[in-house]
Each structure stands twice: as C-alpha cells, then as structure tokens.
mmCIF file of C-alpha atoms and ligand atoms in Angstrom:
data_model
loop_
_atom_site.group_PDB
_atom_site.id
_atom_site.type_symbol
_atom_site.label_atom_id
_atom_site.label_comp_id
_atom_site.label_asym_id
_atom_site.label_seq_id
_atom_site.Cartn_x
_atom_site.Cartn_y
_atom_site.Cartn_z
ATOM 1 C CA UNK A 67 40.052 30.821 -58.853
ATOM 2 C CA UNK A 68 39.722 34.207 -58.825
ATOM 3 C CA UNK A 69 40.105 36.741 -56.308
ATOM 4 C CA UNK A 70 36.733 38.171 -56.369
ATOM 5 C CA UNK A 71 35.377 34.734 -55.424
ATOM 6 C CA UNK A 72 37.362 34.467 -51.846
ATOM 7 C CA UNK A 73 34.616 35.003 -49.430
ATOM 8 C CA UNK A 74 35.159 37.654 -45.870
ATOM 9 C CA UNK A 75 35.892 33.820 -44.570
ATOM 10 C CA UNK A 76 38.540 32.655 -46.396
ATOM 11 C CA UNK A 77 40.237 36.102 -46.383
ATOM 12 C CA UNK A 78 40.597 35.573 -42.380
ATOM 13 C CA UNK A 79 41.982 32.331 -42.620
ATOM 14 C CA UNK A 80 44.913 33.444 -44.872
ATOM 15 C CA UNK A 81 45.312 35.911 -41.919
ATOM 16 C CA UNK A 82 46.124 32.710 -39.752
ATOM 17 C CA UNK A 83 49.596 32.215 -42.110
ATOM 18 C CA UNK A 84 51.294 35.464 -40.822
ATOM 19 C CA UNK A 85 50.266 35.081 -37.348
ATOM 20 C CA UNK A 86 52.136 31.741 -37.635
ATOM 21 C CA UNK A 87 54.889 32.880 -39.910
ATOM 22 C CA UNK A 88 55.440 36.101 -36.955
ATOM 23 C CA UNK A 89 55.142 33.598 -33.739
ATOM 24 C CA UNK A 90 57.654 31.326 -35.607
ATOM 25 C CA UNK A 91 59.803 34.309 -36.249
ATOM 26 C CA UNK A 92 59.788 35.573 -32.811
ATOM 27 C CA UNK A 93 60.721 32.454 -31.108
ATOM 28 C CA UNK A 94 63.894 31.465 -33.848
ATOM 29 C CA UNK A 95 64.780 34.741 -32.811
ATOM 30 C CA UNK A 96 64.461 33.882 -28.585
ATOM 31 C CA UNK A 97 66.808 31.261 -29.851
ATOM 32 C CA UNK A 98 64.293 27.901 -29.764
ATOM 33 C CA UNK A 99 65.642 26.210 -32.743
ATOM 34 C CA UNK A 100 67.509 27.609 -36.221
ATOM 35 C CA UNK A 101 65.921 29.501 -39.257
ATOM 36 C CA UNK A 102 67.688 31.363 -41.287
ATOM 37 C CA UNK A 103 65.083 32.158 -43.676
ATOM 38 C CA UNK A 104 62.343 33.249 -41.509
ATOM 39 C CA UNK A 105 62.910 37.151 -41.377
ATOM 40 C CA UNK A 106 62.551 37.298 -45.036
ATOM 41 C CA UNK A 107 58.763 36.187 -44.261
ATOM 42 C CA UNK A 108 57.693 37.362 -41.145
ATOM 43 C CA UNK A 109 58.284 41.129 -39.999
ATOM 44 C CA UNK A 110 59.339 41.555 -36.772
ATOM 45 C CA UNK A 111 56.395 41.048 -34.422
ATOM 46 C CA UNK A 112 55.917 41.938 -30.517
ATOM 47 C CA UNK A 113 57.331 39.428 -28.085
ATOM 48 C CA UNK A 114 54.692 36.376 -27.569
ATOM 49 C CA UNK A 115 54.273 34.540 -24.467
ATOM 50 C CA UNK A 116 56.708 31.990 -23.096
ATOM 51 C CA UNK A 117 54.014 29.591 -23.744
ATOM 52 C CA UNK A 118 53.454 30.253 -26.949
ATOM 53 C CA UNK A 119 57.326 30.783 -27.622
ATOM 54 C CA UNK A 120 57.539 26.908 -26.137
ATOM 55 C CA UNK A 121 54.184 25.421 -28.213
ATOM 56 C CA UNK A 122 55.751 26.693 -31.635
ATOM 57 C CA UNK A 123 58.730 24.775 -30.660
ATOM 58 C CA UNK A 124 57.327 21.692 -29.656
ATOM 59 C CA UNK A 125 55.180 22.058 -33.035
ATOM 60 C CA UNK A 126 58.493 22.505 -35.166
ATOM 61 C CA UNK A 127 60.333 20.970 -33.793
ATOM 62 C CA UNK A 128 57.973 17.220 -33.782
ATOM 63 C CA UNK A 129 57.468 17.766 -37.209
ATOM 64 C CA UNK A 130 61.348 17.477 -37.910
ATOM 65 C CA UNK A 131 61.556 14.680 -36.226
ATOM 66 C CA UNK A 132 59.276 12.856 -38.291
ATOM 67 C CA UNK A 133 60.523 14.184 -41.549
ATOM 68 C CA UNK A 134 63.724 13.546 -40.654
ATOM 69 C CA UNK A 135 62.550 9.797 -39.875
ATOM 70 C CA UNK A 136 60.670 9.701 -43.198
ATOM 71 C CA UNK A 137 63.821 10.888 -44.911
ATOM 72 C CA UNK A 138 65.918 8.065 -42.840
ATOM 73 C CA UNK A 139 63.707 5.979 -44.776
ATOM 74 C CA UNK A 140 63.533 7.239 -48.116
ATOM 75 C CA UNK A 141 67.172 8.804 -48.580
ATOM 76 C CA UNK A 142 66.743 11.713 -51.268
ATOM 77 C CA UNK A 143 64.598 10.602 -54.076
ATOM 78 C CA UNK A 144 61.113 11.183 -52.480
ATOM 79 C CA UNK A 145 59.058 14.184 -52.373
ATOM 80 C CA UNK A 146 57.201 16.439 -50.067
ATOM 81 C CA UNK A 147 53.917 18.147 -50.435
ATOM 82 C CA UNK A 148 53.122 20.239 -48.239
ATOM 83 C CA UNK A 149 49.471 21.174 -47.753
ATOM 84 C CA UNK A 150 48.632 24.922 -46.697
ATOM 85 C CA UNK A 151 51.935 25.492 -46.695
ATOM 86 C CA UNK A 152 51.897 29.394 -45.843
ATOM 87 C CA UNK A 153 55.029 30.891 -45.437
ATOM 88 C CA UNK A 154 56.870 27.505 -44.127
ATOM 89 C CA UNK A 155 60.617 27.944 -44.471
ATOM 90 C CA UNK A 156 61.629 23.855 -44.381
ATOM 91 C CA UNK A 157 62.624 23.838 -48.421
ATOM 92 C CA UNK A 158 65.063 26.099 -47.571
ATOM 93 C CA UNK A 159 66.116 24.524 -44.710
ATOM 94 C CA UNK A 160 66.984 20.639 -45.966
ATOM 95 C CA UNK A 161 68.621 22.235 -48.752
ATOM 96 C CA UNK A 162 70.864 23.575 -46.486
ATOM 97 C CA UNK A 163 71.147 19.823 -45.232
ATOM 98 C CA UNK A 164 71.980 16.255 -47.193
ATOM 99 C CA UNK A 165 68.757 15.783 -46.948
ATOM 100 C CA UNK A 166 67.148 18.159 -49.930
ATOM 101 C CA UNK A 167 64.210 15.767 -51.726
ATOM 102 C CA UNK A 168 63.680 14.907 -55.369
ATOM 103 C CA UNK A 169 60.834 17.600 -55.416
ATOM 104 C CA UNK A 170 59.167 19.812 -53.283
ATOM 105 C CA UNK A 171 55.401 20.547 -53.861
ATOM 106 C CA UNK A 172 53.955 23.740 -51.966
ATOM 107 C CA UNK A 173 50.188 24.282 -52.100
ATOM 108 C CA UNK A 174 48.382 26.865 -50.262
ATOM 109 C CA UNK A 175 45.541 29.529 -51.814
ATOM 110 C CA UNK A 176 46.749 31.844 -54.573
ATOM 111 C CA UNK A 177 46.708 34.928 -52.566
ATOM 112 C CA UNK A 178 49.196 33.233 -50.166
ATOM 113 C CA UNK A 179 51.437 31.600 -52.980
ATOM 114 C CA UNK A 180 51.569 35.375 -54.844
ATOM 115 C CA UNK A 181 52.791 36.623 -51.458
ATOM 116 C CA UNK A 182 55.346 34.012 -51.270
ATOM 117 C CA UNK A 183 56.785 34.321 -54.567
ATOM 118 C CA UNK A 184 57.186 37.702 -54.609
ATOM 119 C CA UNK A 185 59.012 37.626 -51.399
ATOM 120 C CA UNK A 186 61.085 34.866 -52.912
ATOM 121 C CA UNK A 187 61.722 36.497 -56.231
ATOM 122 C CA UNK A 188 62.944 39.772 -54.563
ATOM 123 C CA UNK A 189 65.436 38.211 -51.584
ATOM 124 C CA UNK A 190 68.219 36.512 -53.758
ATOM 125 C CA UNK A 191 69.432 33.836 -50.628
ATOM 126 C CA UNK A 192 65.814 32.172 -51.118
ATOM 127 C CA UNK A 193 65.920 32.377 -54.960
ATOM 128 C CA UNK A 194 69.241 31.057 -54.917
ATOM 129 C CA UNK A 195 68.195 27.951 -53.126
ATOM 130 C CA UNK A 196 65.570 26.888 -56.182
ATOM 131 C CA UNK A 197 67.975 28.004 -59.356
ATOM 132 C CA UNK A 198 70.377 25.048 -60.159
ATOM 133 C CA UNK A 199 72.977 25.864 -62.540
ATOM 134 C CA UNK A 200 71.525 26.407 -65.508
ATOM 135 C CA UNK A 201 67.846 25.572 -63.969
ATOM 136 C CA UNK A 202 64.868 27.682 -65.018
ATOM 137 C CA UNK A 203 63.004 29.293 -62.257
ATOM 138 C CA UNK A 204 59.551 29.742 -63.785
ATOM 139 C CA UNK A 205 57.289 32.721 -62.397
ATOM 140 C CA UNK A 206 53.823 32.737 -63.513
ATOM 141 C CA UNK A 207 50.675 33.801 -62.322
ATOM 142 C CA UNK A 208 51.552 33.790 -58.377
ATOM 143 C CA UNK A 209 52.821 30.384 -59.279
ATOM 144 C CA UNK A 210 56.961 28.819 -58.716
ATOM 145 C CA UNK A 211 58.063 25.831 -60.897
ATOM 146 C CA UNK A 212 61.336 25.116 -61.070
ATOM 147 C CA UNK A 213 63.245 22.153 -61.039
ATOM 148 C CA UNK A 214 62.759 20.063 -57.947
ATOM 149 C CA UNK A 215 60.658 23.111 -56.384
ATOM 150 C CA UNK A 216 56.586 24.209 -57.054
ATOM 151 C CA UNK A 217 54.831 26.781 -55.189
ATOM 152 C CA UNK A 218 51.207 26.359 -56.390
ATOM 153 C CA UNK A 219 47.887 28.122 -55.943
ATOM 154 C CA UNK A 220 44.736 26.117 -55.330
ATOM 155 C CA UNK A 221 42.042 25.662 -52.971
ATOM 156 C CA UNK A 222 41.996 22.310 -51.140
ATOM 157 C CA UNK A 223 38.361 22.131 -50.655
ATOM 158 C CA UNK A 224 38.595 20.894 -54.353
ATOM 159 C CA UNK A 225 39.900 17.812 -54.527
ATOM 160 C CA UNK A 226 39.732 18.057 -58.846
ATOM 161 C CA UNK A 227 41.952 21.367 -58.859
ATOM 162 C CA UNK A 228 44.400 19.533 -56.089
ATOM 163 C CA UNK A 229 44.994 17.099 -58.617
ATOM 164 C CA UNK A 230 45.562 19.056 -61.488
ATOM 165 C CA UNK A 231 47.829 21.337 -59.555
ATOM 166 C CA UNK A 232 49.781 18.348 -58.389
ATOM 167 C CA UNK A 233 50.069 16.855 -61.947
ATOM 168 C CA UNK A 234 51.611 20.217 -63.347
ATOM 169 C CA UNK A 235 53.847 20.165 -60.211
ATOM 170 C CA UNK A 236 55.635 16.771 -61.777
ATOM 171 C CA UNK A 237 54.370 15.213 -58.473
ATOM 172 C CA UNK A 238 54.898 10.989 -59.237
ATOM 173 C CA UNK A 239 55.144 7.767 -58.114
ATOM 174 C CA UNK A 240 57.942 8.196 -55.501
ATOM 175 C CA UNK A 241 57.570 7.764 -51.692
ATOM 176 C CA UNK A 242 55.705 10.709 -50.708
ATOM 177 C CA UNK A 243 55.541 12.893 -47.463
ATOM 178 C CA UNK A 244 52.423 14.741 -47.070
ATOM 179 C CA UNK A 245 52.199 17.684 -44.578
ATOM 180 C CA UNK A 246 49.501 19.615 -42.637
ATOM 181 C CA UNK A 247 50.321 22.051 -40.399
ATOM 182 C CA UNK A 248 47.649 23.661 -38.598
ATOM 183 C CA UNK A 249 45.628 23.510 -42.144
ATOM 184 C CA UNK A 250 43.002 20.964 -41.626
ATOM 185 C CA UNK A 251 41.284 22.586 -39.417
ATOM 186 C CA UNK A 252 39.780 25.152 -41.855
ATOM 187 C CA UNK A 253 38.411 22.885 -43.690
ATOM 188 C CA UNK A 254 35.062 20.921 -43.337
ATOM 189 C CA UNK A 255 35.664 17.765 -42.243
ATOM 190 C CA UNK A 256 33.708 16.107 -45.361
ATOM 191 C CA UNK A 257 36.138 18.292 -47.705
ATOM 192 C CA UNK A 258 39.019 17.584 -45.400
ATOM 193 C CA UNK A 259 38.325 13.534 -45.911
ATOM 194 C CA UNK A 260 37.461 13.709 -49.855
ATOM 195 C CA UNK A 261 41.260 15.542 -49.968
ATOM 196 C CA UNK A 262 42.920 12.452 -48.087
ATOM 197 C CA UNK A 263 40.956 9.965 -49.324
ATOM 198 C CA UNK A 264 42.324 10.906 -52.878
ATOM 199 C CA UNK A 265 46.006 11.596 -51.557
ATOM 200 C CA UNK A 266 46.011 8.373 -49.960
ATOM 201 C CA UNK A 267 44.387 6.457 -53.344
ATOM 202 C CA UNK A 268 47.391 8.391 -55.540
ATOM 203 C CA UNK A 269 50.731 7.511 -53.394
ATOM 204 C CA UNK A 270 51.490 3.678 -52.485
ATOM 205 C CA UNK A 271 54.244 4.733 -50.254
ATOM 206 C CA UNK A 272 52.942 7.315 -48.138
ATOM 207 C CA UNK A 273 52.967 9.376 -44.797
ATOM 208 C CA UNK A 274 51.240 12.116 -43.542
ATOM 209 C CA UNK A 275 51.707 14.541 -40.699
ATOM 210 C CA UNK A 276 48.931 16.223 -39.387
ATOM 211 C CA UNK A 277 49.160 18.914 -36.492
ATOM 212 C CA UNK A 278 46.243 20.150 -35.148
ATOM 213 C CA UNK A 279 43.725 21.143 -32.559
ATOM 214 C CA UNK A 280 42.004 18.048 -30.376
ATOM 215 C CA UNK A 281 40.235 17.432 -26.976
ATOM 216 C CA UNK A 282 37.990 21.426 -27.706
ATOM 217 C CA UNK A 283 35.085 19.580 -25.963
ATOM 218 C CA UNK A 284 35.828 20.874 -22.639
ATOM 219 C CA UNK A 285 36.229 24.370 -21.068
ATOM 220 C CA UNK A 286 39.804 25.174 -22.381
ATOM 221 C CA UNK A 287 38.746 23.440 -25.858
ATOM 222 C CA UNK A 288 35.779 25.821 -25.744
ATOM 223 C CA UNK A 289 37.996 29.056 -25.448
ATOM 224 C CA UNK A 290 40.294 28.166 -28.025
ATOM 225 C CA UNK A 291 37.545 27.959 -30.263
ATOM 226 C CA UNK A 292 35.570 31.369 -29.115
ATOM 227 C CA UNK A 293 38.884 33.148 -29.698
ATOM 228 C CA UNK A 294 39.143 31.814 -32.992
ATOM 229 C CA UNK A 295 35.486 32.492 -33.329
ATOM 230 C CA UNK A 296 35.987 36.116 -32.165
ATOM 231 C CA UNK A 297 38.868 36.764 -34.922
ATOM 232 C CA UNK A 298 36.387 35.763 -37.604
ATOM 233 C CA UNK A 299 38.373 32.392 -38.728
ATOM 234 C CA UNK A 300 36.324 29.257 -39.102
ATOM 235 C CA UNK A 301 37.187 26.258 -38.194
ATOM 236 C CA UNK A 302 34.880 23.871 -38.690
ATOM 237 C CA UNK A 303 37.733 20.853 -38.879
ATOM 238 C CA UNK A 304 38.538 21.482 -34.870
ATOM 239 C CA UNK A 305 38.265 18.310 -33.237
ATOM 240 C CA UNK A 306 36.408 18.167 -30.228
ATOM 241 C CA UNK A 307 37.461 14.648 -30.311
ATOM 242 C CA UNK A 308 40.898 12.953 -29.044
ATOM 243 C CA UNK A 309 43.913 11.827 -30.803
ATOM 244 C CA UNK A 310 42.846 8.083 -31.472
ATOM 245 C CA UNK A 311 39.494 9.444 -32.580
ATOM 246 C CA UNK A 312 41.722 11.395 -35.399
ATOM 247 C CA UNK A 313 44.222 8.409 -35.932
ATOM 248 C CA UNK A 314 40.887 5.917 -36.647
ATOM 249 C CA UNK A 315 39.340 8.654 -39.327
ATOM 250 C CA UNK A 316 42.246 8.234 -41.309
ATOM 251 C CA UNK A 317 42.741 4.550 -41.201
ATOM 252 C CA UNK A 318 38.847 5.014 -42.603
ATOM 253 C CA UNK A 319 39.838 6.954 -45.253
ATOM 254 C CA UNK A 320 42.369 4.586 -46.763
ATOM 255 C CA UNK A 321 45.819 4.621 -44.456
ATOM 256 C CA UNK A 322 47.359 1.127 -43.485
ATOM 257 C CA UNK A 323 47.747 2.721 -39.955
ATOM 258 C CA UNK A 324 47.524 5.892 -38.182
ATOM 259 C CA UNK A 325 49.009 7.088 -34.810
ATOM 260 C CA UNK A 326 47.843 10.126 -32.581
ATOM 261 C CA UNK A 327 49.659 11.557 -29.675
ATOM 262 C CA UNK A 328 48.594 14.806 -27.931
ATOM 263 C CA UNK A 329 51.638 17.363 -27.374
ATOM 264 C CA UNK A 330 52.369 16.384 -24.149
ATOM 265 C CA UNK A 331 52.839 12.803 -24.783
ATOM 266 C CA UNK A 332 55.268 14.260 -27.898
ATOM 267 C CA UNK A 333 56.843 17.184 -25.569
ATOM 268 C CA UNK A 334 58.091 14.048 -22.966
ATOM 269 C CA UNK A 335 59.096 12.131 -26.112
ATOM 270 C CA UNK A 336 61.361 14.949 -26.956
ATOM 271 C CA UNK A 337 65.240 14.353 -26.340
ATOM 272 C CA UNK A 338 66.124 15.343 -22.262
ATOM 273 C CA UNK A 339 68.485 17.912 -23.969
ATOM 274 C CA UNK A 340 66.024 19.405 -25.975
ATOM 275 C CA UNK A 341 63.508 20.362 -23.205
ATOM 276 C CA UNK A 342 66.147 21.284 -20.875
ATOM 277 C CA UNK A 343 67.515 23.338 -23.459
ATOM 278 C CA UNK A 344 64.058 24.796 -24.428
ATOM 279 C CA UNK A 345 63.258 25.263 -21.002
ATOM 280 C CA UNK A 346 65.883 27.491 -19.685
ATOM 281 C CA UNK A 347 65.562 29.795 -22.568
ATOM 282 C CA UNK A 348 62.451 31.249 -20.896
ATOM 283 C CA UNK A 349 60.744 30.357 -17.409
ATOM 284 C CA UNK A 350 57.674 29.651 -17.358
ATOM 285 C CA UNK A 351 55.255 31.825 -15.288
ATOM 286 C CA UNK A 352 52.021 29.263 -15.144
ATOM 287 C CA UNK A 353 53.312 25.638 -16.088
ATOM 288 C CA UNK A 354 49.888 24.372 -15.750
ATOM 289 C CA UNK A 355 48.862 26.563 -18.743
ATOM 290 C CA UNK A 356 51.377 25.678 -21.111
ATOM 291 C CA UNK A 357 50.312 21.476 -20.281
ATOM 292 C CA UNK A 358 46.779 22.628 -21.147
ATOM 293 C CA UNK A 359 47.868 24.070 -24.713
ATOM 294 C CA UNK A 360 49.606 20.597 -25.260
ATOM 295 C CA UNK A 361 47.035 18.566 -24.294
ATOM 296 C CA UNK A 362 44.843 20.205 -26.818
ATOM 297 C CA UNK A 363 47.002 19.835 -30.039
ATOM 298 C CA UNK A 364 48.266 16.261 -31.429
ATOM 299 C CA UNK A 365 50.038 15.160 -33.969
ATOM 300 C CA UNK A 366 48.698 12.442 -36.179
ATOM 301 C CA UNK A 367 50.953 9.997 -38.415
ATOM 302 C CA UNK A 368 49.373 8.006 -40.998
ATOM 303 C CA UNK A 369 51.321 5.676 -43.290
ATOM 304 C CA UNK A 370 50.532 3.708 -46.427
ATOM 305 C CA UNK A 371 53.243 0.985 -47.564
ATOM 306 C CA UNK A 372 55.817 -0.788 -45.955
ATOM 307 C CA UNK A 373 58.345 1.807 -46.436
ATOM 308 C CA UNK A 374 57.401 3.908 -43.684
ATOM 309 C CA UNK A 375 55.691 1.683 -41.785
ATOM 310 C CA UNK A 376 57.248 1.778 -38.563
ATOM 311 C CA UNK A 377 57.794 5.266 -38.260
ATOM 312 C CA UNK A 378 56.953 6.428 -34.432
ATOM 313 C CA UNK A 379 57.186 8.384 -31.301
ATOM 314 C CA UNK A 380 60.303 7.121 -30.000
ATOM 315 C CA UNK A 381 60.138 7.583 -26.737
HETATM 316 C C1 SAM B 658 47.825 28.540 -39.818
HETATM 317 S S1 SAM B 658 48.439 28.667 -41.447
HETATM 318 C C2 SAM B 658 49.690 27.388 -41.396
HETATM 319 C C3 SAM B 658 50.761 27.607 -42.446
HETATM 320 C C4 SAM B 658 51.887 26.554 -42.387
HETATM 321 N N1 SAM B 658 51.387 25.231 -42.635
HETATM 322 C C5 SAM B 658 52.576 26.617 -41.032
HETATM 323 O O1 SAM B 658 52.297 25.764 -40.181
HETATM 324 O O2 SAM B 658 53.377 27.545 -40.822
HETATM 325 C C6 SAM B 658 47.152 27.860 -42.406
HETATM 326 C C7 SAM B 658 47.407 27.887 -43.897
HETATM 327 O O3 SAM B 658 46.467 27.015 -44.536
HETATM 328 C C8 SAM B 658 46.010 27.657 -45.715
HETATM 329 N N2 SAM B 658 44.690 27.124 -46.080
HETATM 330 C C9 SAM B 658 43.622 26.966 -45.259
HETATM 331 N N3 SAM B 658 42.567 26.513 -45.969
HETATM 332 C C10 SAM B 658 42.989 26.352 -47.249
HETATM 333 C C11 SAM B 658 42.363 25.907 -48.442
HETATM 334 N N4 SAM B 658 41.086 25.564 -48.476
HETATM 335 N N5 SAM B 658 43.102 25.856 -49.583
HETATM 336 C C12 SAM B 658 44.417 26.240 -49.565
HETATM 337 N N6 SAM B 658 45.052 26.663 -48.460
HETATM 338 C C13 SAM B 658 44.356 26.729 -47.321
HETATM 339 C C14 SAM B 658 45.950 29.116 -45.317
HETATM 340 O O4 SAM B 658 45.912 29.986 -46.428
HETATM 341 C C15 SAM B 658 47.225 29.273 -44.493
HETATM 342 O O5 SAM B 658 48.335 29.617 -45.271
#
C-alpha cells in the first residue's frame, strides 16, 4: 500500500506504537521486569505514573506467562506471529533464552515496519540476533526476512494481503502462537473477525492472545474512550462489553475454546513474589485507580487443537 493512501486516521494510530514502546521503556528502566533491547526503540520519555508504570507490567508481564506456557507445550519448533507488532522487543528476548521459535512472523503497517528495520539495521546487538552464521538478512522495501525472522508490512484490515504476507514469511503448518497486543482495538470489529476467522481456518494447532480494552460501558470506560477520542485515534474495536462477551466472539469465529479474564483477576493470578516485588518498586498514591485500569483491560486466550488446549490462568 502506499503511503499516500494512509488516511489522518491511520497516521494517529501508528502514533499509539511509540507511546507504548516509551511507557514500556520507562518502566524496564524503574526496574519492573528486564529488556535489554528496549532503548534502542523507545527514546527516553518523561516519568509515567505509578499506575501506568504497574499496568504495563501486568500487561507484559501476563503475556509471558502464556507464551512461556505455549512454548512449555510446543518446545522450539513452532512459530509466533505477532499481529501489530510495533516496536515489541520479545524476538530478541527468547533468543536470549532456550526458548527462540522455528520462526518469528512480525506484521504491523509499513510505515511502522520501515521504522523498525532501520532501527534494527543500524544497532548491530539487534541485527546480530537475526544473522546466523552464514544466514542472509534480507532488507527490502521496509521489509526483514531472514532465516527464522520476518518483519512485514501490511494492513490487517485486509485479510487477502495478510495472507500473502504470511505466505512470503515461510509461515506453515507448525503449532502457531498468534499475538495481539493492544491492536484489535483499531480495527472494526467486522474486519477484526474476517482476520481471525481466516487465522483460525489456516493453523490446526493454534493460540491466540489478545490484550485489550473491555467493560468502556460505564463512566471510567467512557473516559478512556474520550481521551482516545480527543488524541484523534479510533477505536472502533473497544469493547464496551466484558471478558466472556470477548471469549464467546471468538469461539464464534472458529476457536475450540476461548477464556477471558479482566486484569485484576490476572494481576491476583500473578506469583505473590511478583506483586510484592512490583509493588514496592513504587507506592501507589490512589489504589482504587490503578483496580479501575485493570478492571477495564482483559486478556483473552483462544485455542484450536489439543496441543494447547489446557493452557490457563493458573491461579
Ligand atoms: C498500541 S500499538 C501496540 C504495539 C505492540 N503490539 C505492543 O503492544 O507494544 C498498536 C500497533 O498496532 C498497529 N496496527 C493497528 N492497526 C493496524 C492495521 N490495520 N494494520 C497493521 N497494523 C496495525 C499499529 O501500527 C501499532 O503499531
């Protein structure tokens, strides 16, 4: 697609990938969890709020868990994809684990994967990371392939270029870990279900992670979305609805079953030592406001396949 065809819209919502890449910066840097690779995205941003600091954690740090249980599952020869990927760092990360995958499939619109190559091409400790001896590290039109890595540009309102893009990025018939991180959400939710109803047609052995907005139907819900409202970013996927309502669309849309939990219920799953360690890092001025923000973000799992089937919340 080209760039003359991104509307004032869409513009504003790539704007949404450095305020996450700087908040996720900011709090590796107040110590919440480890990322080494971070700065190279993000400048250096002003200090966020302790509740903000703590959501981004709970947010990361949920998502590991799961992908670590997928890759409990799966061992190494499986493959992520990672949907609206932005600036996310974890590539880098599990290859600086056991736990680096078969292939790694980023998507995200071109402007955003141009940024992100460029930043990778010109900071050799992320390059490293994607050359293997003797590998080929193709750069091509704000595109990555290289062995076991792809950092493609598409537009996932269109299911057809999704495909393609997916195909070129060797993606096959191994289990498969889908991602979507905050992404949804900017999408229509008719667009939003043609995209997983195809994702969840292609892969037999499947699970997705989605992290998003829920419960906007009442006051606080209806500030979040005037503030995104007010920074020009639409998001017509925001679910006034709750978790299960998001867990039930997917098990309509082809997934053999489908979980929801709102952050709180994840943020009490979390290991005692975790919180307490999360917790003393900053104090928290207005508790209440921080169990507001979790109670209006969940995280939805949705499996296909026996494989994965009894990944959970393990509380
Ligand atoms: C809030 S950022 C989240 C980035 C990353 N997943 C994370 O959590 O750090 C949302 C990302 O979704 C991407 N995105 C939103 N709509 C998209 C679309 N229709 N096609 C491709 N990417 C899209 C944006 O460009 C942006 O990078």
């Amino acid at each position: 697609m080209d760039s003359s065809m991104w509307s004032t819209e869409d513009e504003a919502i790539i704007t949404t990938n450095t305020e996450a890449t700087e908040c996720k910066r900011c709090a590796v840097e107040l110590g919440y969890w480890k990322d080494e690779y971070i700065c190279y995205f993000a400048k250096r941003g002003e200090r966020k709020a302790p509740e903000i600091n703590r959501g981004y954690y709970a947010r990361v740090r949920a998502m590991e868990m799961f992908i670590h249980q997928f890759l409990e599952r799966c061992g190494t020869k499986c493959q992520i994809i990672n949907l609206g990927c932005g600036f996310d760092t974890l590539y880098w990360r599990l290859k600086d684990t056991t736990q680096a995958v078969s292939n790694f499939i980023e998507l995200d619109f071109p402007a955003v994967t141009s940024k992100k190559c460029h930043i990778i091409k010109r900071n050799k400790q992320l390059l490293e990371k994607i050359c293997k001896e003797d590998g080929e590290v193709a750069f091509r039109a704000g595109e990555l392939h290289a062995d076991g890595y792809h950092l493609v540009g598409c537009d996932l309102r269109c299911p057809g270029e999704v495909r393609r893009q997916l195909a070129a990025a060797g993606a096959g018939a191994l289990p498969t870990l889908l991602l979507a991180e905050c992404v949804l959400v900017y999408l229509r939710p008719a667009a939003a279900d043609a995209l997983l109803r195809e994702l969840a047609a292609a892969f037999a052995q499947l699970a997705l992670l989605v992290y998003e907005q829920c419960n906007l139907a009442d006051r606080f819900g209806d500030v979040m979305r005037r503030q995104l409202g007010a920074r020009g970013v639409p998001a017509p996927g925001a679910h006034a609805a709750p978790p299960a309502a998001q867990a039930a669309r997917l098990l309509a849309l082809g997934f053999d079953a489908a979980r929801a939990w709102d952050m709180e219920a994840v943020w009490r799953a979390l290991p005692d030592d975790d919180r307490a360690r999360a917790e003393r890092l900053e104090p928290l001025d207005e508790r209440e406001l921080l169990q507001q923000l979790h109670r209006h973000y969940a995280l939805t799992l949705a499996t296909r396949g026996a494989l994965l089937a009894d990944m959970d919340l393990l509380c």
